[in-house]
């Protein structure tokens, strides 16, 4: 019998399953900056300050984005288990690290669309390999836009005339970060990690070494290890690049953007599409400000995503659900 604590009226096994699904979310450098406090009446999602990435993400914006993505998975996993969740962002009484609190609003079968996204959770991967030159159909693009809209954010599709401007910004931001010894040290610590590690980006997930003209679409995650160059396999000529934007700045907007990001990535997965992120341009202040201007000032760029048809990728590791429970060992099952 599982000794995992139970929450929200679920069995210990169901509770473990929803935490495992939440933790399958993407996070910068696979840092997995989340923890969960489980009780009979709520599941609290907390940021994990020990997993901050101060060089790349000094304001914890991407930490909140990752936790928002984990929250999206948690909502879908609860719906799958027959629980209709209600979410409070930044619950004031749960302590300074609390980002969200989930309670039960009711019970019932999950909507078919949510079940489809739930099934996509274990299949989603960040794919840094070249994509095929096949264009993403407009209907699929609209579904990605709708997924983001449903979570109160906006997806900006980079037009042909904007691509060279974005490329310039990404390259400049990349150079600036790589000139910063603290950034290089942090990146090296979290990438090219040894086989069997439960966190960080393994070299196998880095993708092949891009040709010079393609370098801007993928971040170097090889950890300095030699990478395979696939003969004749360039990156796609016209990558579909989208910028996920919130309508405002701030912690709540970051958490909403994280949920929107994950709904979009899962929608892409369920449509057979691959995705990868290129975040340099939203991490470096100057580049972020210029990207805002490129998009027309009104929106707040949160994540830049490349979308296309890719080849299968290995899964990245995750810690076990019991490692993510706060106050494990205290009587989380007792009435509160
Ligand atoms: C906020 C955020 C920013 C990210 N930025 C990048 C990036 O710039 N380049 C990249 O290749 N991957 C990026 N990723 C993807 C992570 O590296 C990836 O999610 C993590 O390694 C786990 O792998 P998985 O997505 O395959 O589960 C980002 C993910 C998140 C949530």
CSV table of C-alpha atoms and ligand atoms in Angstrom, one decimal:
chain,number,residue,atom,x,y,z
A,1,UNK,CA,0.0,0.0,0.0
A,2,UNK,CA,1.3,3.5,-0.8
A,3,UNK,CA,2.5,5.5,2.2
A,4,UNK,CA,2.1,8.8,0.3
A,5,UNK,CA,-0.1,11.3,2.1
A,6,UNK,CA,-3.5,12.0,0.7
A,7,UNK,CA,-5.2,15.3,-0.2
A,8,UNK,CA,-8.5,16.6,-1.4
A,9,UNK,CA,-10.3,13.4,-0.7
A,10,UNK,CA,-8.1,11.4,-3.1
A,11,UNK,CA,-6.4,8.1,-2.2
A,12,UNK,CA,-2.7,8.2,-1.4
A,13,UNK,CA,-2.0,6.7,-4.8
A,14,UNK,CA,-4.1,9.2,-6.6
A,15,UNK,CA,-2.4,12.0,-4.7
A,16,UNK,CA,1.0,10.7,-5.6
A,17,UNK,CA,-0.1,10.5,-9.3
A,18,UNK,CA,-1.3,14.1,-9.4
A,19,UNK,CA,1.9,15.4,-7.8
A,20,UNK,CA,3.9,13.3,-10.3
A,21,UNK,CA,1.9,14.8,-13.2
A,22,UNK,CA,2.4,18.3,-11.9
A,23,UNK,CA,6.1,17.8,-11.7
A,24,UNK,CA,6.3,16.7,-15.3
A,25,UNK,CA,6.1,20.4,-16.2
A,26,UNK,CA,9.0,22.1,-18.0
A,27,UNK,CA,11.3,24.4,-16.0
A,28,UNK,CA,14.3,26.5,-16.8
A,29,UNK,CA,17.3,24.2,-16.9
A,30,UNK,CA,15.0,21.5,-15.5
A,31,UNK,CA,15.5,23.0,-12.1
A,32,UNK,CA,12.0,21.8,-10.9
A,33,UNK,CA,11.5,24.8,-8.6
A,34,UNK,CA,8.3,23.5,-7.0
A,35,UNK,CA,7.1,22.0,-3.7
A,36,UNK,CA,3.6,20.9,-2.6
A,37,UNK,CA,2.0,21.1,0.8
A,38,UNK,CA,-0.8,18.5,1.0
A,39,UNK,CA,-3.7,18.6,3.4
A,40,UNK,CA,-7.3,17.3,3.4
A,41,UNK,CA,-8.7,20.5,2.1
A,42,UNK,CA,-6.0,21.9,-0.2
A,43,UNK,CA,-2.9,21.4,-2.2
A,44,UNK,CA,-0.6,24.4,-2.0
A,45,UNK,CA,2.1,25.0,-4.6
A,46,UNK,CA,5.2,26.7,-3.4
A,47,UNK,CA,8.3,27.9,-5.1
A,48,UNK,CA,11.5,26.3,-3.9
A,49,UNK,CA,14.0,29.0,-3.1
A,50,UNK,CA,16.9,26.5,-3.1
A,51,UNK,CA,16.3,26.0,-6.8
A,52,UNK,CA,16.5,29.6,-7.9
A,53,UNK,CA,18.7,30.5,-10.9
A,54,UNK,CA,19.9,33.9,-9.9
A,55,UNK,CA,22.1,34.5,-12.9
A,56,UNK,CA,19.5,33.7,-15.6
A,57,UNK,CA,16.4,34.6,-13.6
A,58,UNK,CA,17.2,37.1,-10.9
A,59,UNK,CA,13.6,38.2,-10.3
A,60,UNK,CA,12.3,34.6,-10.2
A,61,UNK,CA,10.0,35.3,-13.2
A,62,UNK,CA,10.8,32.0,-14.9
A,63,UNK,CA,10.6,30.2,-11.6
A,64,UNK,CA,6.9,31.4,-11.4
A,65,UNK,CA,6.4,30.5,-15.1
A,66,UNK,CA,7.6,26.9,-14.4
A,67,UNK,CA,5.4,26.7,-11.3
A,68,UNK,CA,2.4,28.0,-13.3
A,69,UNK,CA,3.1,25.2,-15.8
A,70,UNK,CA,3.1,22.7,-12.9
A,71,UNK,CA,-0.2,24.2,-11.7
A,72,UNK,CA,-1.7,23.7,-15.1
A,73,UNK,CA,-0.7,20.0,-15.0
A,74,UNK,CA,-2.0,19.8,-11.4
A,75,UNK,CA,-5.4,21.1,-12.6
A,76,UNK,CA,-5.6,18.6,-15.4
A,77,UNK,CA,-4.5,15.7,-13.2
A,78,UNK,CA,-7.1,16.6,-10.6
A,79,UNK,CA,-9.8,16.9,-13.3
A,80,UNK,CA,-8.7,13.4,-14.5
A,81,UNK,CA,-9.2,12.1,-11.0
A,82,UNK,CA,-12.8,13.5,-11.0
A,83,UNK,CA,-12.0,16.6,-8.9
A,84,UNK,CA,-13.0,20.1,-10.2
A,85,UNK,CA,-10.3,22.3,-8.8
A,86,UNK,CA,-10.6,26.0,-7.8
A,87,UNK,CA,-7.4,27.9,-7.7
A,88,UNK,CA,-6.3,30.9,-5.7
A,89,UNK,CA,-3.1,32.5,-6.9
A,90,UNK,CA,-0.7,34.0,-4.3
A,91,UNK,CA,-2.8,32.8,-1.3
A,92,UNK,CA,-1.9,35.3,1.5
A,93,UNK,CA,-2.3,33.0,4.5
A,94,UNK,CA,-0.1,30.2,3.1
A,95,UNK,CA,3.3,31.9,3.6
A,96,UNK,CA,5.7,33.9,1.5
A,97,UNK,CA,6.7,31.0,-0.8
A,98,UNK,CA,3.1,30.0,-1.6
A,99,UNK,CA,2.2,30.6,-5.3
A,100,UNK,CA,-1.1,28.9,-5.5
A,101,UNK,CA,-3.7,27.0,-3.4
A,102,UNK,CA,-6.0,24.5,-5.0
A,103,UNK,CA,-9.3,23.4,-3.4
A,104,UNK,CA,-12.2,21.3,-4.5
A,105,UNK,CA,-15.1,23.1,-6.2
A,106,UNK,CA,-17.0,19.9,-7.0
A,107,UNK,CA,-16.7,16.5,-8.6
A,108,UNK,CA,-17.4,15.1,-12.0
A,109,UNK,CA,-15.9,13.6,-15.2
A,110,UNK,CA,-13.2,15.8,-16.8
A,111,UNK,CA,-14.1,17.6,-20.1
A,112,UNK,CA,-12.8,15.6,-23.1
A,113,UNK,CA,-10.6,18.5,-24.2
A,114,UNK,CA,-8.9,18.4,-20.7
A,115,UNK,CA,-8.5,14.6,-20.9
A,116,UNK,CA,-6.7,15.0,-24.2
A,117,UNK,CA,-4.3,17.6,-22.6
A,118,UNK,CA,-3.9,15.3,-19.6
A,119,UNK,CA,-2.8,12.5,-21.9
A,120,UNK,CA,-0.2,14.8,-23.5
A,121,UNK,CA,1.5,15.5,-20.2
A,122,UNK,CA,3.9,12.5,-20.3
A,123,UNK,CA,4.5,12.8,-24.0
A,124,UNK,CA,5.5,16.5,-24.0
A,125,UNK,CA,9.3,17.2,-24.5
A,126,UNK,CA,11.5,20.2,-25.2
A,127,UNK,CA,12.9,19.4,-28.6
A,128,UNK,CA,16.1,21.2,-29.5
A,129,UNK,CA,16.7,19.1,-32.7
A,130,UNK,CA,16.0,20.4,-36.2
A,131,UNK,CA,12.4,20.4,-37.2
A,132,UNK,CA,11.1,19.4,-40.7
A,133,UNK,CA,10.4,22.2,-43.2
A,134,UNK,CA,6.7,21.2,-43.3
A,135,UNK,CA,4.7,24.3,-42.3
A,136,UNK,CA,2.4,24.2,-39.3
A,137,UNK,CA,-1.2,24.4,-40.6
A,138,UNK,CA,-3.1,27.6,-39.8
A,139,UNK,CA,-5.7,25.6,-38.0
A,140,UNK,CA,-3.1,24.2,-35.6
A,141,UNK,CA,-1.7,27.7,-35.1
A,142,UNK,CA,-5.2,28.9,-34.2
A,143,UNK,CA,-5.6,26.1,-31.6
A,144,UNK,CA,-2.3,27.3,-30.0
A,145,UNK,CA,-3.6,30.8,-29.9
A,146,UNK,CA,-6.9,29.7,-28.4
A,147,UNK,CA,-5.1,27.6,-25.7
A,148,UNK,CA,-3.2,30.7,-24.6
A,149,UNK,CA,-6.3,32.9,-24.8
A,150,UNK,CA,-8.2,30.5,-22.6
A,151,UNK,CA,-5.6,31.2,-19.9
A,152,UNK,CA,-6.0,35.0,-20.2
A,153,UNK,CA,-2.8,35.6,-22.2
A,154,UNK,CA,-2.0,36.3,-25.8
A,155,UNK,CA,0.1,34.5,-28.4
A,156,UNK,CA,2.0,36.7,-30.9
A,157,UNK,CA,3.0,34.8,-34.0
A,158,UNK,CA,6.3,36.2,-35.3
A,159,UNK,CA,5.8,37.3,-38.9
A,160,UNK,CA,8.4,37.1,-41.6
A,161,UNK,CA,9.2,40.8,-41.3
A,162,UNK,CA,9.8,40.4,-37.6
A,163,UNK,CA,12.1,37.4,-37.7
A,164,UNK,CA,15.3,39.1,-38.5
A,165,UNK,CA,14.7,41.6,-35.6
A,166,UNK,CA,14.0,38.8,-33.2
A,167,UNK,CA,17.1,36.9,-34.4
A,168,UNK,CA,19.3,40.0,-33.8
A,169,UNK,CA,17.9,40.4,-30.3
A,170,UNK,CA,18.4,36.7,-29.4
A,171,UNK,CA,21.9,36.8,-30.6
A,172,UNK,CA,22.8,39.9,-28.7
A,173,UNK,CA,21.1,38.6,-25.5
A,174,UNK,CA,23.0,35.3,-25.9
A,175,UNK,CA,26.3,37.1,-26.3
A,176,UNK,CA,25.6,39.2,-23.2
A,177,UNK,CA,24.8,36.2,-21.1
A,178,UNK,CA,27.8,34.2,-22.2
A,179,UNK,CA,30.0,37.1,-21.3
A,180,UNK,CA,28.8,36.9,-17.7
A,181,UNK,CA,30.9,34.4,-15.7
A,182,UNK,CA,28.1,33.8,-13.2
A,183,UNK,CA,25.7,32.9,-16.0
A,184,UNK,CA,28.2,30.5,-17.6
A,185,UNK,CA,28.8,28.9,-14.2
A,186,UNK,CA,25.1,28.5,-13.5
A,187,UNK,CA,24.4,27.1,-17.0
A,188,UNK,CA,27.4,24.6,-16.7
A,189,UNK,CA,26.1,23.4,-13.3
A,190,UNK,CA,22.6,22.6,-14.7
A,191,UNK,CA,23.4,21.3,-18.2
A,192,UNK,CA,25.1,18.2,-19.6
A,193,UNK,CA,24.3,16.5,-16.3
A,194,UNK,CA,25.4,12.9,-15.7
A,195,UNK,CA,23.2,10.0,-16.6
A,196,UNK,CA,21.0,9.1,-13.6
A,197,UNK,CA,20.8,12.7,-12.2
A,198,UNK,CA,17.2,13.6,-11.2
A,199,UNK,CA,17.5,17.2,-12.3
A,200,UNK,CA,19.2,19.4,-14.9
A,201,UNK,CA,19.4,19.0,-18.7
A,202,UNK,CA,21.2,15.8,-19.8
A,203,UNK,CA,23.5,16.1,-22.8
A,204,UNK,CA,21.2,13.7,-24.7
A,205,UNK,CA,18.5,16.4,-24.7
A,206,UNK,CA,20.8,19.1,-26.1
A,207,UNK,CA,20.2,18.3,-29.8
A,208,UNK,CA,22.9,18.3,-32.5
A,209,UNK,CA,25.3,21.2,-32.9
A,210,UNK,CA,23.6,23.7,-35.1
A,211,UNK,CA,25.2,25.2,-38.2
A,212,UNK,CA,26.3,28.8,-37.5
A,213,UNK,CA,23.3,30.4,-39.1
A,214,UNK,CA,21.0,28.2,-37.0
A,215,UNK,CA,22.7,28.8,-33.6
A,216,UNK,CA,20.2,31.4,-32.4
A,217,UNK,CA,17.2,29.0,-32.3
A,218,UNK,CA,18.7,26.7,-29.7
A,219,UNK,CA,20.6,27.3,-26.5
A,220,UNK,CA,23.8,25.2,-26.0
A,221,UNK,CA,22.8,22.6,-23.4
A,222,UNK,CA,25.6,20.1,-24.1
A,223,UNK,CA,27.6,21.1,-21.0
A,224,UNK,CA,30.7,21.4,-23.2
A,225,UNK,CA,30.4,17.8,-24.4
A,226,UNK,CA,31.0,17.1,-28.1
A,227,UNK,CA,27.7,17.1,-29.9
A,228,UNK,CA,26.7,15.2,-33.0
A,229,UNK,CA,26.5,17.2,-36.2
A,230,UNK,CA,23.8,15.5,-38.4
A,231,UNK,CA,25.1,15.6,-42.0
A,232,UNK,CA,22.8,17.5,-44.3
A,233,UNK,CA,20.3,18.1,-41.5
A,234,UNK,CA,20.0,21.8,-41.1
A,235,UNK,CA,17.5,23.5,-38.8
A,236,UNK,CA,14.2,24.4,-40.5
A,237,UNK,CA,14.5,27.4,-42.9
A,238,UNK,CA,11.5,29.2,-41.6
A,239,UNK,CA,10.9,28.2,-38.0
A,240,UNK,CA,7.5,29.1,-36.6
A,241,UNK,CA,8.3,31.3,-33.6
A,242,UNK,CA,5.6,32.5,-31.2
A,243,UNK,CA,5.9,34.8,-28.2
A,244,UNK,CA,3.6,34.1,-25.3
A,245,UNK,CA,2.6,37.4,-23.7
A,246,UNK,CA,0.8,38.5,-20.6
A,247,UNK,CA,-1.3,41.6,-20.6
A,248,UNK,CA,0.6,43.0,-17.6
A,249,UNK,CA,3.7,42.4,-15.5
A,250,UNK,CA,3.8,41.0,-12.0
A,251,UNK,CA,3.7,37.7,-10.0
A,252,UNK,CA,0.1,36.9,-10.8
A,253,UNK,CA,0.7,37.6,-14.5
A,254,UNK,CA,3.8,35.2,-14.4
A,255,UNK,CA,1.7,32.4,-12.9
A,256,UNK,CA,-1.0,32.9,-15.5
A,257,UNK,CA,1.6,33.0,-18.3
A,258,UNK,CA,3.0,29.7,-16.9
A,259,UNK,CA,-0.4,28.1,-17.1
A,260,UNK,CA,-1.0,29.4,-20.6
A,261,UNK,CA,2.4,28.2,-21.7
A,262,UNK,CA,1.7,24.7,-20.5
A,263,UNK,CA,-1.8,24.6,-22.0
A,264,UNK,CA,-0.2,25.7,-25.3
A,265,UNK,CA,2.7,23.2,-25.1
A,266,UNK,CA,0.2,20.3,-24.3
A,267,UNK,CA,-2.0,21.4,-27.1
A,268,UNK,CA,1.0,21.4,-29.5
A,269,UNK,CA,1.9,17.9,-28.2
A,270,UNK,CA,-1.6,16.6,-28.8
A,271,UNK,CA,-1.5,17.9,-32.3
A,272,UNK,CA,1.7,16.0,-33.0
A,273,UNK,CA,3.9,19.2,-32.9
A,274,UNK,CA,7.3,19.6,-31.2
A,275,UNK,CA,8.3,22.7,-29.3
A,276,UNK,CA,11.4,24.3,-27.7
A,277,UNK,CA,12.0,27.6,-25.9
A,278,UNK,CA,14.5,30.3,-26.5
A,279,UNK,CA,14.5,32.5,-23.4
A,280,UNK,CA,17.7,34.6,-23.7
A,281,UNK,CA,15.6,37.4,-25.2
A,282,UNK,CA,13.2,37.5,-22.3
A,283,UNK,CA,15.9,37.1,-19.6
A,284,UNK,CA,18.2,40.0,-20.6
A,285,UNK,CA,16.4,43.3,-19.7
A,286,UNK,CA,17.5,45.3,-22.7
A,287,UNK,CA,16.5,42.6,-25.1
A,288,UNK,CA,13.2,42.2,-23.3
A,289,UNK,CA,12.5,45.9,-23.6
A,290,UNK,CA,13.3,45.9,-27.3
A,291,UNK,CA,11.1,42.8,-27.9
A,292,UNK,CA,8.3,44.7,-26.2
A,293,UNK,CA,8.8,47.5,-28.7
A,294,UNK,CA,8.9,45.0,-31.6
A,295,UNK,CA,5.5,43.6,-30.5
A,296,UNK,CA,4.0,47.0,-29.9
A,297,UNK,CA,4.6,47.9,-26.2
A,298,UNK,CA,1.1,46.9,-24.9
A,299,UNK,CA,2.0,43.2,-24.2
A,300,UNK,CA,4.5,41.7,-21.8
A,301,UNK,CA,6.7,39.0,-23.5
A,302,UNK,CA,7.0,36.0,-21.2
A,303,UNK,CA,8.3,33.1,-23.4
A,304,UNK,CA,9.5,32.6,-26.9
A,305,UNK,CA,8.7,29.2,-28.3
A,306,UNK,CA,9.7,27.5,-31.5
A,307,UNK,CA,7.0,25.1,-32.9
A,308,UNK,CA,7.3,22.5,-35.7
A,309,UNK,CA,7.4,18.8,-36.6
A,310,UNK,CA,10.4,17.2,-34.9
A,311,UNK,CA,11.8,13.7,-34.3
A,312,UNK,CA,11.4,11.7,-31.0
A,313,UNK,CA,13.3,13.0,-28.0
A,314,UNK,CA,14.3,11.2,-24.8
A,315,UNK,CA,12.5,12.2,-21.6
A,316,UNK,CA,14.3,14.4,-19.1
A,317,UNK,CA,14.5,13.2,-15.5
A,318,UNK,CA,12.3,14.3,-12.6
A,319,UNK,CA,12.6,13.9,-8.8
A,320,UNK,CA,10.2,11.5,-7.1
A,321,UNK,CA,6.8,12.9,-5.8
A,322,UNK,CA,7.8,12.2,-2.2
A,323,UNK,CA,10.8,14.5,-2.5
A,324,UNK,CA,8.4,17.4,-3.5
A,325,UNK,CA,6.2,17.2,-0.5
A,326,UNK,CA,6.7,20.0,2.1
A,327,UNK,CA,6.7,19.0,5.8
A,328,UNK,CA,6.7,15.3,4.8
A,329,UNK,CA,6.7,13.4,8.1
A,330,UNK,CA,4.3,15.8,9.7
A,331,UNK,CA,0.8,14.5,10.1
A,332,UNK,CA,-0.5,15.9,6.7
A,333,UNK,CA,-3.4,13.4,6.9
A,334,UNK,CA,-4.7,14.6,10.2
A,335,UNK,CA,-7.8,16.9,10.4
A,336,UNK,CA,-6.8,20.5,10.1
B,1,LIG,C1,10.5,29.3,-18.2
B,1,LIG,C2,11.3,28.3,-19.1
B,1,LIG,C3,12.4,28.8,-19.9
B,1,LIG,C4,13.1,27.9,-20.6
B,1,LIG,N1,14.1,28.3,-21.5
B,1,LIG,C5,14.7,27.5,-22.3
B,1,LIG,C6,15.7,27.9,-23.2
B,1,LIG,O1,16.0,29.1,-23.3
B,1,LIG,N2,16.3,27.0,-24.1
B,1,LIG,C7,15.9,25.7,-24.0
B,1,LIG,O2,16.5,25.0,-24.8
B,1,LIG,N3,15.0,25.2,-23.1
B,1,LIG,C8,14.4,26.1,-22.3
B,1,LIG,N4,13.4,25.6,-21.4
B,1,LIG,C9,13.1,24.2,-21.4
B,1,LIG,C10,13.7,23.5,-20.3
B,1,LIG,O3,15.1,23.3,-20.4
B,1,LIG,C11,13.0,22.1,-20.1
B,1,LIG,O4,11.7,22.3,-19.8
B,1,LIG,C12,13.7,21.2,-19.1
B,1,LIG,O5,15.0,20.8,-19.4
B,1,LIG,C13,12.9,19.9,-18.9
B,1,LIG,O6,12.8,19.2,-20.1
B,1,LIG,P1,11.4,18.9,-20.8
B,1,LIG,O7,10.8,20.2,-21.2
B,1,LIG,O8,11.7,18.0,-22.0
B,1,LIG,O9,10.5,18.2,-19.8
B,1,LIG,C14,12.7,26.5,-20.6
B,1,LIG,C15,11.6,26.1,-19.8
B,1,LIG,C16,10.9,27.0,-19.1
B,1,LIG,C17,9.7,26.5,-18.2
